Structures are given as structure tokens and as C-alpha cells.
mmCIF file of C-alpha atoms in Angstrom:
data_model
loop_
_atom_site.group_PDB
_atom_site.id
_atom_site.type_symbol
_atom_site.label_atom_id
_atom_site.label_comp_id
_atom_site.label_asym_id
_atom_site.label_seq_id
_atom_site.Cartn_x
_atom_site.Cartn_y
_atom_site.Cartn_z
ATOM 1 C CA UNK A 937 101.735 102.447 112.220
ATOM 2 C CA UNK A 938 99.512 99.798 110.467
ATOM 3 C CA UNK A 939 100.419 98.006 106.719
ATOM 4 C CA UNK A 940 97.689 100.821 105.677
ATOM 5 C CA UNK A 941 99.101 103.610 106.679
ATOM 6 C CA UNK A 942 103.058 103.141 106.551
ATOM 7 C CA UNK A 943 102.913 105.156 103.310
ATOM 8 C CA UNK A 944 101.232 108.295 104.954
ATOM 9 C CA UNK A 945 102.399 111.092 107.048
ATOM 10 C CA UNK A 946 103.227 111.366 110.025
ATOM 11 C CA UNK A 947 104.533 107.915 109.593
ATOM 12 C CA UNK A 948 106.073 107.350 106.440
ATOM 13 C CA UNK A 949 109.395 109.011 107.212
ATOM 14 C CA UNK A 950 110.690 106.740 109.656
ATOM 15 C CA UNK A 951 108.686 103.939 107.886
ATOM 16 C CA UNK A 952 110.860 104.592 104.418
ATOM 17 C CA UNK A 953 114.424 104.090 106.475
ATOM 18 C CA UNK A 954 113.210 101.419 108.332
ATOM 19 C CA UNK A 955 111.741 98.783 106.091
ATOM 20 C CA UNK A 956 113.475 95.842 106.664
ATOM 21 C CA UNK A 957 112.551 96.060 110.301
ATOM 22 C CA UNK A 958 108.500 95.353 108.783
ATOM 23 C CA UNK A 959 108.943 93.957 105.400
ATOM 24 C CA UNK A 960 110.648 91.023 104.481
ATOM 25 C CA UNK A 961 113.565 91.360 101.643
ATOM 26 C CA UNK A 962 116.161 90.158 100.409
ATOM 27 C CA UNK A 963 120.001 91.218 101.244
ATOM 28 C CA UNK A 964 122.340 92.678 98.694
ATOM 29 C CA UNK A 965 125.725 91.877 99.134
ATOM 30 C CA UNK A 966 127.870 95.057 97.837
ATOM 31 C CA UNK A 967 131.570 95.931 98.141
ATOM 32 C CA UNK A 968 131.164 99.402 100.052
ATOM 33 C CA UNK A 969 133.955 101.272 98.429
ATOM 34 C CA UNK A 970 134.066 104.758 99.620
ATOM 35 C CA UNK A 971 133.071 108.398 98.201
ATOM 36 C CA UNK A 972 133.970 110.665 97.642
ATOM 37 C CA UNK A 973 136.715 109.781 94.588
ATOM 38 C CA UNK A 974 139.453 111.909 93.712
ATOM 39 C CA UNK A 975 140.625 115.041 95.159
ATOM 40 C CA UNK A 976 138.371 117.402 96.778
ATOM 41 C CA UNK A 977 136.244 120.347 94.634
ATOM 42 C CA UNK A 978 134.770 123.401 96.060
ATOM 43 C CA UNK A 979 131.519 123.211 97.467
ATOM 44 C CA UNK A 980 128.516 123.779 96.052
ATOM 45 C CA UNK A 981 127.892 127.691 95.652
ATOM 46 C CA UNK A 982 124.167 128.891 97.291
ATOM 47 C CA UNK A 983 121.402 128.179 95.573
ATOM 48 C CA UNK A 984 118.155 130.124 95.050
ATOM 49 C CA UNK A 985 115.160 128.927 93.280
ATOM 50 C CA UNK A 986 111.601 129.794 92.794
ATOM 51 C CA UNK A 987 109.132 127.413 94.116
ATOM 52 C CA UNK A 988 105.741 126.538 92.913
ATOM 53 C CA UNK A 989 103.654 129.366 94.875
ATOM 54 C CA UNK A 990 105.947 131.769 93.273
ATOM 55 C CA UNK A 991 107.927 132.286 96.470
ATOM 56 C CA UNK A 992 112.303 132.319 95.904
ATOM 57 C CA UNK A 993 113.653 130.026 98.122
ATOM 58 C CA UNK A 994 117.463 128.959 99.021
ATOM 59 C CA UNK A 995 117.848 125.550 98.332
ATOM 60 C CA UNK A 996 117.769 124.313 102.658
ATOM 61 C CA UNK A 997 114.107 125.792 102.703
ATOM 62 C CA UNK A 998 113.719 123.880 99.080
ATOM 63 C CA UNK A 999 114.419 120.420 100.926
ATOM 64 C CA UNK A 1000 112.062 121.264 104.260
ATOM 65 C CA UNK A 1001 109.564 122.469 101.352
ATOM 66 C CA UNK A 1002 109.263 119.116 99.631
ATOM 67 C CA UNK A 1003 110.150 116.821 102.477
ATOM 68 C CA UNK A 1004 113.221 115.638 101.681
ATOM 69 C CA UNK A 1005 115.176 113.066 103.689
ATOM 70 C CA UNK A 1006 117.941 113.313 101.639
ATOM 71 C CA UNK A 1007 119.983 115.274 99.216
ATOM 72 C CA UNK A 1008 123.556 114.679 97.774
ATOM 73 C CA UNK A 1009 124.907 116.213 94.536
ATOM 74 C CA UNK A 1010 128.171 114.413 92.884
ATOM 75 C CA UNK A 1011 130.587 116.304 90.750
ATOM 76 C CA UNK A 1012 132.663 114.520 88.208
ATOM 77 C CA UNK A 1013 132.318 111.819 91.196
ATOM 78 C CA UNK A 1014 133.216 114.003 94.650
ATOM 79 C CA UNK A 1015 130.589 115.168 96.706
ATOM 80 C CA UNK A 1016 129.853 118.727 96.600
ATOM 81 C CA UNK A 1017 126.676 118.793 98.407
ATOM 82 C CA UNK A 1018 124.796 116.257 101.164
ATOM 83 C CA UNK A 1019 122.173 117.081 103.490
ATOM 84 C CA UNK A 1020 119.776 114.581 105.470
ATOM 85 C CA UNK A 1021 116.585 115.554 107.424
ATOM 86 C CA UNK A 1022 115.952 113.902 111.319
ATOM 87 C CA UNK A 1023 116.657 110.677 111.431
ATOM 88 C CA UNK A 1024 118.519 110.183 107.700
ATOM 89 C CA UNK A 1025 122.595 109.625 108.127
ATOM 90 C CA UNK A 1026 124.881 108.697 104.980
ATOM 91 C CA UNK A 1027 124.606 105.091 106.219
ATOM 92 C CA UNK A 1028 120.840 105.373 106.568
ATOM 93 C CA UNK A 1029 119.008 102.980 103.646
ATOM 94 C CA UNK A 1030 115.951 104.104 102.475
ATOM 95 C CA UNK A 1031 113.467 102.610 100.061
ATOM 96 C CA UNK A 1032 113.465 103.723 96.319
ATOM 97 C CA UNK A 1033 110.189 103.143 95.082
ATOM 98 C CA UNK A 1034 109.962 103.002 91.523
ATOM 99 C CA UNK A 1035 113.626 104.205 91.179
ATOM 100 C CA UNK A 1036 113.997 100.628 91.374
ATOM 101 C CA UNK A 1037 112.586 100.179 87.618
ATOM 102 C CA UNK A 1038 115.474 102.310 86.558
ATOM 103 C CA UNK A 1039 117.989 99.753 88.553
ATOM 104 C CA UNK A 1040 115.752 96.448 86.694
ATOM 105 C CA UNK A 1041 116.263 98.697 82.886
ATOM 106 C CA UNK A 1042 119.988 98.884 83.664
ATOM 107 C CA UNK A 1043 120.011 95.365 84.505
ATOM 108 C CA UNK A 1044 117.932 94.520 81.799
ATOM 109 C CA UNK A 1045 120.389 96.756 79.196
ATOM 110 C CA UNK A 1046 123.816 94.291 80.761
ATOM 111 C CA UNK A 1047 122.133 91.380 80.152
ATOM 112 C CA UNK A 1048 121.175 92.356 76.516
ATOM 113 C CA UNK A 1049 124.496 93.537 75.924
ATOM 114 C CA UNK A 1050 125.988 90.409 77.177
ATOM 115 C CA UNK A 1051 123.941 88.330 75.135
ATOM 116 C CA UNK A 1052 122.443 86.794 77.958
ATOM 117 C CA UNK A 1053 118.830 87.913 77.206
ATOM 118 C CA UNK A 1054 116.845 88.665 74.290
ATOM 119 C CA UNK A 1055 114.820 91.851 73.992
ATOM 120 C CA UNK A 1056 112.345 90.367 71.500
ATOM 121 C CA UNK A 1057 111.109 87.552 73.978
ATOM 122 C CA UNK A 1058 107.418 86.630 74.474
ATOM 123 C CA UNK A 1059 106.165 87.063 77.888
ATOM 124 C CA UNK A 1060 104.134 83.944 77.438
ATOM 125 C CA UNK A 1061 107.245 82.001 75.756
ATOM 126 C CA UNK A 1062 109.974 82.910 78.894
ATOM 127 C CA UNK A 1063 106.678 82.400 81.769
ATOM 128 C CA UNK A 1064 104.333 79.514 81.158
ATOM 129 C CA UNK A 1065 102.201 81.091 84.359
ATOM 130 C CA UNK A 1066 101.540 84.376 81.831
ATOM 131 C CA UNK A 1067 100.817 82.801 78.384
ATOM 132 C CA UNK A 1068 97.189 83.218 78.941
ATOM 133 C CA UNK A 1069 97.376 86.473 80.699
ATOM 134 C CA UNK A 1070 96.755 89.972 79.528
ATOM 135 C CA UNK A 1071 100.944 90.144 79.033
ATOM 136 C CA UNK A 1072 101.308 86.905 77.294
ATOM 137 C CA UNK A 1073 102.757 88.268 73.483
ATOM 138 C CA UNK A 1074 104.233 91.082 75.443
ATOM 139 C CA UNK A 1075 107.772 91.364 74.274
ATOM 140 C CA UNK A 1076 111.042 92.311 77.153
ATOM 141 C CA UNK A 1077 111.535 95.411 75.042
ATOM 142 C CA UNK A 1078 108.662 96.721 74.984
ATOM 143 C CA UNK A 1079 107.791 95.745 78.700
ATOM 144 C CA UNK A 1080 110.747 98.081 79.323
ATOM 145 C CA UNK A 1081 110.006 100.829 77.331
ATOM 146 C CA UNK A 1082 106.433 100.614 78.534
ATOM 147 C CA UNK A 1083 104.887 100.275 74.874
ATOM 148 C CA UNK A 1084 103.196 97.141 75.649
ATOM 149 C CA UNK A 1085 99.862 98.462 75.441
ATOM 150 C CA UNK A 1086 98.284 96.627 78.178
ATOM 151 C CA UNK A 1087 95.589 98.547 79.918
ATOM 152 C CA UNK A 1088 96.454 99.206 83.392
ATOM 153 C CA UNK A 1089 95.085 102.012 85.797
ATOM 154 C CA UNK A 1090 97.620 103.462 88.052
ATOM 155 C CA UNK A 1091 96.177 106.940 89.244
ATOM 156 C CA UNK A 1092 97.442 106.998 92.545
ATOM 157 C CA UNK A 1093 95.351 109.750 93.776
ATOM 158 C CA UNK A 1094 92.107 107.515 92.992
ATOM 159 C CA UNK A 1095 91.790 105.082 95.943
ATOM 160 C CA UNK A 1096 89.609 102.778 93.517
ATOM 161 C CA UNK A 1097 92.673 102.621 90.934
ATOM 162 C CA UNK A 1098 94.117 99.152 90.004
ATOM 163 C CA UNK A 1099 97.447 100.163 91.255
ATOM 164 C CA UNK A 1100 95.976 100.433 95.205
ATOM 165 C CA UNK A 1101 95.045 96.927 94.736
ATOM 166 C CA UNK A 1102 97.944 95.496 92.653
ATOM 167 C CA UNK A 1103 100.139 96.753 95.288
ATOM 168 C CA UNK A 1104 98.802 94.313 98.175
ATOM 169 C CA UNK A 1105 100.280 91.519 96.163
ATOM 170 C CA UNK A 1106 104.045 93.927 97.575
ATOM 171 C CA UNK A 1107 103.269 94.559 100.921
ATOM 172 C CA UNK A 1108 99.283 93.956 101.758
ATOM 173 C CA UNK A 1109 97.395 90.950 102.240
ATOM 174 C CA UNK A 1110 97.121 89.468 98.492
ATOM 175 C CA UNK A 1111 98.993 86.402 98.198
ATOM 176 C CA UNK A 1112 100.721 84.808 95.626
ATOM 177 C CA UNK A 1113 103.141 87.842 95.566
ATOM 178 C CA UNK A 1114 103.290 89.755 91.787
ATOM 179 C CA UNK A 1115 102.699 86.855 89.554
ATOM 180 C CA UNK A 1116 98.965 86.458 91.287
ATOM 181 C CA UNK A 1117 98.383 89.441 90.677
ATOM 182 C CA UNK A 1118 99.382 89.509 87.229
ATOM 183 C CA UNK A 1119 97.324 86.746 86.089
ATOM 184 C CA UNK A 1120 94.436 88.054 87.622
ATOM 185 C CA UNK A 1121 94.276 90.937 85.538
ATOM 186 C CA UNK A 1122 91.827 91.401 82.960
ATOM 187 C CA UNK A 1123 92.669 90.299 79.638
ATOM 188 C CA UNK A 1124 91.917 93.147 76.975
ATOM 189 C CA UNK A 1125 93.623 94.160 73.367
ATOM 190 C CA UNK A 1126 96.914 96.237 73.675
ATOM 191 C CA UNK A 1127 96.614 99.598 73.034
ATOM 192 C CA UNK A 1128 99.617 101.207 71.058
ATOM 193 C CA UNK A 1129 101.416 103.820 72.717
ATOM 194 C CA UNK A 1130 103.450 104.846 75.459
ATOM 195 C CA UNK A 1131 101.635 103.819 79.093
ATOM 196 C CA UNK A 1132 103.843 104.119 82.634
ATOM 197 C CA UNK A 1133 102.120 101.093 84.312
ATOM 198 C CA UNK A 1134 104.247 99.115 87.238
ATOM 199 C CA UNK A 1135 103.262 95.612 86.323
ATOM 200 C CA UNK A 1136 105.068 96.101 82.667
ATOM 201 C CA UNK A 1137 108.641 96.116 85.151
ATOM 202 C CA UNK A 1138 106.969 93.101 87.521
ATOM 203 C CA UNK A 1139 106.685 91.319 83.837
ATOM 204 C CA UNK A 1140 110.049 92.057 82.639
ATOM 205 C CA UNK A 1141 111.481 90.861 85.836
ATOM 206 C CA UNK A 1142 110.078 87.363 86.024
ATOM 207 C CA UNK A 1143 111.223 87.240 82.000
ATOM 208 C CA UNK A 1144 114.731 88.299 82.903
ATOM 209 C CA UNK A 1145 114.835 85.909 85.655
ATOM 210 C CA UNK A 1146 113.161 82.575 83.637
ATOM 211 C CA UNK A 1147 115.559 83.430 80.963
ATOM 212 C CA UNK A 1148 118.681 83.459 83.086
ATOM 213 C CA UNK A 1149 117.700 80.971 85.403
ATOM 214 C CA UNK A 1150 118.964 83.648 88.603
ATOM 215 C CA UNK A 1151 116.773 85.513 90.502
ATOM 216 C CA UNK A 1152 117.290 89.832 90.081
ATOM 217 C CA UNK A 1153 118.857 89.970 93.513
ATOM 218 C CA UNK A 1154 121.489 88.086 92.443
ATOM 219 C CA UNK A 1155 121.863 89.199 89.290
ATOM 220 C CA UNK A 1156 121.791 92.896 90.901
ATOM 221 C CA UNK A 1157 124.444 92.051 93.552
ATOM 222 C CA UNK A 1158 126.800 90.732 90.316
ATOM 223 C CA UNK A 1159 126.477 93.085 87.525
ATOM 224 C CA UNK A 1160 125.701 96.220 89.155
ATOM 225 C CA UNK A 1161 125.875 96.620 93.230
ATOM 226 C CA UNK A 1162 129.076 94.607 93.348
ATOM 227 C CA UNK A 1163 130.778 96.367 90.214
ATOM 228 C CA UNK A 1164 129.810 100.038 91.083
ATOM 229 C CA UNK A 1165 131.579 99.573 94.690
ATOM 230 C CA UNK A 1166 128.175 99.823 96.839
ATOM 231 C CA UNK A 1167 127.362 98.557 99.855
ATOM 232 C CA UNK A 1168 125.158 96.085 101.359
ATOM 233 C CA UNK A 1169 121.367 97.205 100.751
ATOM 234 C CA UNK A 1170 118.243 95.188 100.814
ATOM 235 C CA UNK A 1171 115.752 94.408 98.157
ATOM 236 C CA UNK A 1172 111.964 93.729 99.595
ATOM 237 C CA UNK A 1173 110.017 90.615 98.611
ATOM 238 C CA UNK A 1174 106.540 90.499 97.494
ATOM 239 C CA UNK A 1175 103.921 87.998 99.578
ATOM 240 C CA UNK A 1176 104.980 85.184 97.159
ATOM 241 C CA UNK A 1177 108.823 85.406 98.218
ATOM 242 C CA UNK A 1178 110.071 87.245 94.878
ATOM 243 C CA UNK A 1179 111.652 90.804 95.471
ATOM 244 C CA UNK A 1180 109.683 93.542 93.880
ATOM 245 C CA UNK A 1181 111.543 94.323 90.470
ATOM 246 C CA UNK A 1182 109.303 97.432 89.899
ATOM 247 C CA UNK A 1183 109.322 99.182 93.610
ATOM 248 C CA UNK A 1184 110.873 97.318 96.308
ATOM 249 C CA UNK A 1185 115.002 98.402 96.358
ATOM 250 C CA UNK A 1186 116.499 100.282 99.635
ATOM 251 C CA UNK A 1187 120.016 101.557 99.971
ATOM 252 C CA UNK A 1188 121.837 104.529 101.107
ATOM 253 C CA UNK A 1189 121.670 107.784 99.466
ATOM 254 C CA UNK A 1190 125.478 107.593 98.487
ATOM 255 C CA UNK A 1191 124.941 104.503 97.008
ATOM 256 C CA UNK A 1192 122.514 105.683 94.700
ATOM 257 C CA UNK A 1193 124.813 108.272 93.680
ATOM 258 C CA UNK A 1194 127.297 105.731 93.654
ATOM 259 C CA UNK A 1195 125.413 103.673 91.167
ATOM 260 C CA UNK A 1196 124.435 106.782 89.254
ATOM 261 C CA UNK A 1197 128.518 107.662 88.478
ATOM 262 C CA UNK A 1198 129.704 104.237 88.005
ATOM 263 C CA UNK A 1199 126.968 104.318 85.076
ATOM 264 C CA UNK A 1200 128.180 107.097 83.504
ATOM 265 C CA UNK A 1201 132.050 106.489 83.640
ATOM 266 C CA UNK A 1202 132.327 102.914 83.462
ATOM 267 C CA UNK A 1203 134.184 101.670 80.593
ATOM 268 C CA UNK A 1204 133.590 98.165 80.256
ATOM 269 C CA UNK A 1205 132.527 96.958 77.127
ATOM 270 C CA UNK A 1206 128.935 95.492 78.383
ATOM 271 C CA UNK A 1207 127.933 98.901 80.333
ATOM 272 C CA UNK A 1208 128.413 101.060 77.697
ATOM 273 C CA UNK A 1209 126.543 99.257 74.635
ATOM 274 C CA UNK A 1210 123.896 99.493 77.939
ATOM 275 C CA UNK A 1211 124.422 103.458 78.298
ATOM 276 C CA UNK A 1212 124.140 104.049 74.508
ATOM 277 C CA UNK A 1213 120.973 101.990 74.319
ATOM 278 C CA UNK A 1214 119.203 104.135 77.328
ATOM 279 C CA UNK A 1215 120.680 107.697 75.860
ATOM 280 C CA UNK A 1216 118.773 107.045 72.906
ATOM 281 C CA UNK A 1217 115.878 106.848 74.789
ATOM 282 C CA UNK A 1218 112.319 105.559 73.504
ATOM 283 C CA UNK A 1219 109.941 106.593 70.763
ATOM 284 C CA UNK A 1220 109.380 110.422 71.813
ATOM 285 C CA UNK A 1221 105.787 110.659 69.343
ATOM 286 C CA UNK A 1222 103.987 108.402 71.950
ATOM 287 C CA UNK A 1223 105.471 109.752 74.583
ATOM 288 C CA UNK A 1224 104.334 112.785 73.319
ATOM 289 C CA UNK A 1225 101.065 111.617 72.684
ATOM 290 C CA UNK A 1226 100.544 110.243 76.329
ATOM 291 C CA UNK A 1227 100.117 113.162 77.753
ATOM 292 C CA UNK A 1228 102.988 113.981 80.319
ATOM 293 C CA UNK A 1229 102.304 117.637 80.159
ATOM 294 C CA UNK A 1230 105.072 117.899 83.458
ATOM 295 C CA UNK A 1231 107.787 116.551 81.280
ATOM 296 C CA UNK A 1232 107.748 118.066 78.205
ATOM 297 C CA UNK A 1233 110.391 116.527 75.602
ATOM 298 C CA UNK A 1234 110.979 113.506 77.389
ATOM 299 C CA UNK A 1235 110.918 109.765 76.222
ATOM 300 C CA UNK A 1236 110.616 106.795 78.201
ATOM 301 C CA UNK A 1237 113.797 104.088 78.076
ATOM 302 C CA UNK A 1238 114.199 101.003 80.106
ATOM 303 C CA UNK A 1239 113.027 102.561 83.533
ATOM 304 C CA UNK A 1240 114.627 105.991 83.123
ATOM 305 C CA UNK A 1241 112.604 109.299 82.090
ATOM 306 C CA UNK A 1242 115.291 110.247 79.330
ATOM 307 C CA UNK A 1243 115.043 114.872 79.342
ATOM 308 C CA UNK A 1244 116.234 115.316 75.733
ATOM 309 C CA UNK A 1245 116.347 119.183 76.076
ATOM 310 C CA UNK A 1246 118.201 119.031 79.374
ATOM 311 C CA UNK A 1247 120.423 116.150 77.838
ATOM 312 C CA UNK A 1248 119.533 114.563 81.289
ATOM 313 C CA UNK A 1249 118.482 111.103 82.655
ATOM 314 C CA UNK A 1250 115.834 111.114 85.613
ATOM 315 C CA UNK A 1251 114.617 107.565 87.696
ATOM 316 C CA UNK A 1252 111.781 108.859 89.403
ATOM 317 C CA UNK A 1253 110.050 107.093 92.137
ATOM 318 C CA UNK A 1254 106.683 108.260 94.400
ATOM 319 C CA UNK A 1255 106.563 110.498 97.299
ATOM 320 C CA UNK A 1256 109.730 112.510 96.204
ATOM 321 C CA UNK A 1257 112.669 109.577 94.990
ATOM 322 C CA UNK A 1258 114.648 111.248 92.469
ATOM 323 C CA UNK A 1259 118.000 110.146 90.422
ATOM 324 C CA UNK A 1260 119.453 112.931 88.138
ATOM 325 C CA UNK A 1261 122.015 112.293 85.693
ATOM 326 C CA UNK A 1262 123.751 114.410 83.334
ATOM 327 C CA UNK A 1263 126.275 112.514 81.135
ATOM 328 C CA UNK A 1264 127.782 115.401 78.966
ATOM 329 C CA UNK A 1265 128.454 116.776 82.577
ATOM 330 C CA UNK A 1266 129.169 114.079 84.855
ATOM 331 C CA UNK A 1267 126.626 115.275 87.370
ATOM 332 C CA UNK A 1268 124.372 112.888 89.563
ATOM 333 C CA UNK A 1269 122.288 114.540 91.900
ATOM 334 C CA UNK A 1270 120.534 111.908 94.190
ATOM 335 C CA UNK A 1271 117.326 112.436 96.423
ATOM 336 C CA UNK A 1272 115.156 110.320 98.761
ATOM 337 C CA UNK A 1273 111.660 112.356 99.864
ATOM 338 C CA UNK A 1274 109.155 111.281 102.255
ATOM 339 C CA UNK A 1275 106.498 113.660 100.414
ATOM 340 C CA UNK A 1276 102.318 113.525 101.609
ATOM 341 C CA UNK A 1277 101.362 113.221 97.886
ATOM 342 C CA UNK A 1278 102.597 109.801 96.120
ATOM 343 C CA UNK A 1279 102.528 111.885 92.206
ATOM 344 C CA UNK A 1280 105.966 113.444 91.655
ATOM 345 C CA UNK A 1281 103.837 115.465 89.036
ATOM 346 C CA UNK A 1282 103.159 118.567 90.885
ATOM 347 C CA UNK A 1283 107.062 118.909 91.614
ATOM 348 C CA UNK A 1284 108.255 117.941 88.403
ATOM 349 C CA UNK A 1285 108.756 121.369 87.043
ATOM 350 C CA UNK A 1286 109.963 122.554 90.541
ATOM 351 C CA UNK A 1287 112.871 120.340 90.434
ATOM 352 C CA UNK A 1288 113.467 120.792 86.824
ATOM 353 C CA UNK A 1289 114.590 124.482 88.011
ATOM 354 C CA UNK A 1290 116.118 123.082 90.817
ATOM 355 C CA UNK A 1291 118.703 120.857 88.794
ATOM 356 C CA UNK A 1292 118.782 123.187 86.318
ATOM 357 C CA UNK A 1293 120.414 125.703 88.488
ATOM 358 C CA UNK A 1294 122.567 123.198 90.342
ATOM 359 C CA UNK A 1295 123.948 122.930 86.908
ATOM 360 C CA UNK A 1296 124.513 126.526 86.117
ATOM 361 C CA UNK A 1297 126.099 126.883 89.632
ATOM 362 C CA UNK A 1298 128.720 123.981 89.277
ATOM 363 C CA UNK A 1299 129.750 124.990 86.138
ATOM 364 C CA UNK A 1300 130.197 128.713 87.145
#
């Protein structure tokens, strides 16, 4: 295994549950409470879904079939379903990806609700570094929600994309960690509309943290890993020492699913003016208008992929990192993937069947 090919098969399994061993990051102190909560319910009945060649398949062929390392399916906050693949336990932590933009939203949504942040700040007002870079009149809302309109290229499939080398500024050979990289890219007008581009989360991390004078580690560990009862999981740093708002998080699989229920059922006053503001989701015409063919009906809120139709909340992250929440339902189904293709495009519609009939099964 090299720093170029940790991301690629057949390494990348052991590689994803084993990144503090090559990376460095940053430790999350959490509480560790245990699941599952309550008394126990009935498992969850067999499953049977079509998969994308047509093909029906019961739901342990769907997990060898899109490389999962890990599946767990919470109902009303009990487990009902958990399977790992070689090498994955319950204790195992395993990196997120971009699920970790859903975590930095959440965070994000506290703070506003606390009064500790403002969503209408100016990139180039809350970091100096910035004020001449493409992000500078950037606002924290609309870094969140992705409207910024900065032009970024993050087509993962295209070796020559911006993303491939943005990304050595995480875990390559670029130094000066995420804020190098960010004011090295090109200055050009904002475009209006709806654009998923990491750097808009690296942005709205170094606001968040200017403005509240704590790093996001911290600020993680206090208003959301500590609160929600998780335990200790480990956040990794770029090359200039910051951790990675938009990709860098690793934790157990329960403790995602941990996070996930807390979310939904907490009652404190802070967390829910935070759930309101992400179940309204974002402006569905330019989400519309992007493109997104995969996700038809969605909207794009602080991090999460908000399914109006399916009344669901997704946090999606590459090679197969999934976080499914349904609110009405108090359902989180959790999943970490080690798949060969970074895009979770092509099984988008796969595991919208999928969850769909986890659903349907529960609630027979």
C-alpha cells in the first residue's frame, strides 16, 4: 500500500479501518454509552431486492454485491439488524468520507441555533487568508447549502479533475493543508445554483472555527460526540495540522447510528431549531436544475441530501458511506462500503429500493 493507492482495491478495505495507523488525526473524546436502548424488537424480517443488472437478491448477497463493510439498521433506537464483512467488528472505526460534511452541517445548525455563529458571514470577513480568494464574499449559509457558486471540478472518475489534486492538500504531498489549497484556486465569478463541491465544507469549517475561536474537533467532541453518548473516534488532519471538515471523520458503525438517533429524538432546545432548519432542506429549483438525475426530488441542506418524496435524510460519502434517516419513522440505517468506484451515483437508485423496503418490512 502506497499514499496513491490506499483508496483502491485490493487495499482500501483494510486501509478505511485502519487510518489512524497512516494518517495523522485528531482524537475525539466521546462518552461510549451503549446500544441498543430500550427493550428488545424483533429482528429484521428477510429482505429481497432487485439489484441493478436486474437480478433479485436477499439483502446478505446485497452487502457482498456492493462491498459493504458494514451494515446496521436502528429501530425507534434498538438494533434490528448488524452485519460486518472480514475484518469490520462493532468496535471497528472506519473512515466516513464525505459523511463527515453532514457531521460539520449539524455542527454548523447548533452553533446557529445557539447564537454562536452567524449564517450570513463573509468568508473573507471571518478568514483574512480567503478575502482575496475565489470564496472571499462567500457567505456560511450558502457554503453549507452549496449555493456559493464557485466553480469547482470534482468528477472523480476524471483523473485530471480539481478534486484529485485538491485532495493532496488531505492526505498527499501538498502542503499547507486545506487553506493552501484554497487560496490557490482560481478566482472566477460565482455561478448561481446548486454545485456539490468539497472545498465549500473546507470553507465553512475554517469560518466556523475563526468565528468561535475552537477548532471543529473540539467543538464536535462538545456539542455532538459527547451529547449523543458516542465513543472515542478520530478525526484526520490535513498536511497543515487542521482536521478535514469536509472528509476526514472515522468512528464505529454504531456510533454513526448513534449520532443518527440522538438527532432525531433529542429534545433540547438548540438541536431541534437545528433539525427543523435541515428538514426544510435547500432550494429544490437548483437542485433541480443541477442535474442529479440519481436523486430525483431531493434538495441539498447543510451536508445532508434531504429525499422529500421518501421524507428521508441521506449523508452520503464515496466508495459506498451511507447515513439514512427517516424522522416520521425513527429509522437510521447506517453503512460503511469499501466500493472500487468512488461515485455513489451508480448505486443510488439501488439503495433507494433497498431502504425503501427495509421500511416496508419494519413497519409490517
Amino acid at each position: 500500500m502506497t499514499a496513491a493507492n490506499w483508496r483502491s482495491h485490493p487495499h482500501a478495505p483494510w486501509a478505511f479501518r485502519n487510518i489512524a495507523s497512516f494518517l495523522p488525526v485528531a482524537r475525539i473524546a466521546g462518552t461510549g454509552v451503549d446500544l441498543p436502548i430500550g427493550p428488545p424488537l424483533p429482528p429484521l424480517p428477510p429482505i429481497a431486492v432487485t439489484g441493478n443488472d436486474g437480478a433479485l437478491l436477499d439483502l446478505p448477497a446485497l452487502l457482498r454485491a456492493t462491498h459493504a463493510d458494514g451494515f446496521l439498521v436502528l429501530d425507534r433506537g434498538r438494533i434490528v439488524f448488524e452485519s460486518y464483512a472480514e475484518g469490520m467488528t462493532a468496535t471497528t472505526p472506519h473512515l466516513s468520507f464525505s459523511v463527515t460534511k453532514a457531521l460539520t452541517g449539524l455542527l454548523a445548525e447548533i452553533l446557529i441555533a445557539q447564537g454562536l455563529v452567524d449564517p450570513a458571514t463573509r468568508t473573507g470577513n471571518a478568514v483574512p487568508e480567503l478575502g482575496r480568494s475565489a470564496f472571499a464574499g462567500a457567505t456560511l449559509r450558502g457554503l453549507l447549502d452549496m449555493v456559493d457558486g464557485v466553480g469547482f471540478d470534482e468528477t472523480y472518475a476524471d483523473p485530471d479533475a480539481q478534486i484529485h489534486r485538491y485532495s493532496k492538500h488531505f492526505w498527499g504531498d501538498g502542503g499547507g493543508g486545506v487553506l493552501a489549497a484554497l487560496q490557490a484556486l482560481p478566482v472566477t465569478p460565482p455561478v448561481p445554483g446548486f454545485a456539490y463541491r468539497t472545498p465549500a465544507t473546507d470553507v465553512a469549517g475554517l469560518v466556523i472555527e475563526r468565528m468561535t475561536g475552537t477548532t471543529l474537533d473540539a467543538l464536535l467532541a462538545a456539542h455532538i460526540w459527547g451529547p449523543a453518548g458516542a465513543a472515542d473516534a478520530v478525526w484526520v488532519r490535513d498536511t497543515g495540522g487542521r482536521v478535514i471538515a469536509s472528509a476526514g471523520l472515522a468512528c464505529t458503525l454504531r456510533d454513526l447510528a448513534r449520532v443518527g438517533a440522538w438527532l432525531l429524538n433529542n429534545d433540547s432546545a438548540s438541536l431541534a431549531r437545528a433539525r427543523a432548519a435541515i428538514a426544510a432542506g435547500g432550494d429544490r429549483r437548483l437542485f433541480a436544475a443541477a442535474g442529479n438525475e440519481t436523486r430525483p426530488g431531493f434538495s441539498y441542506r447543510s451536508g445532508w441530501w434531504i429525499d422529500h418524496p421518501a421524507q428521508a435524510w441521506n449523508a452520503l460519502g464515496v466508495f459506498g458511506q451511507r447515513l439514512h434517516l427517516v424522522p416520521g419513522e425513527d429509522i437510521v440505517i447506517a453503512r460503511f462500503g469499501s466500493h472500487p468506484a468512488a461515485s455513489n451515483a451508480p448505486t443510488d437508485l439501488f439503495h433507494a429500493r433497498l431502504f425503501a423496503a427495509i421500511r416496508a418490512a419494519l413497519r409490517r
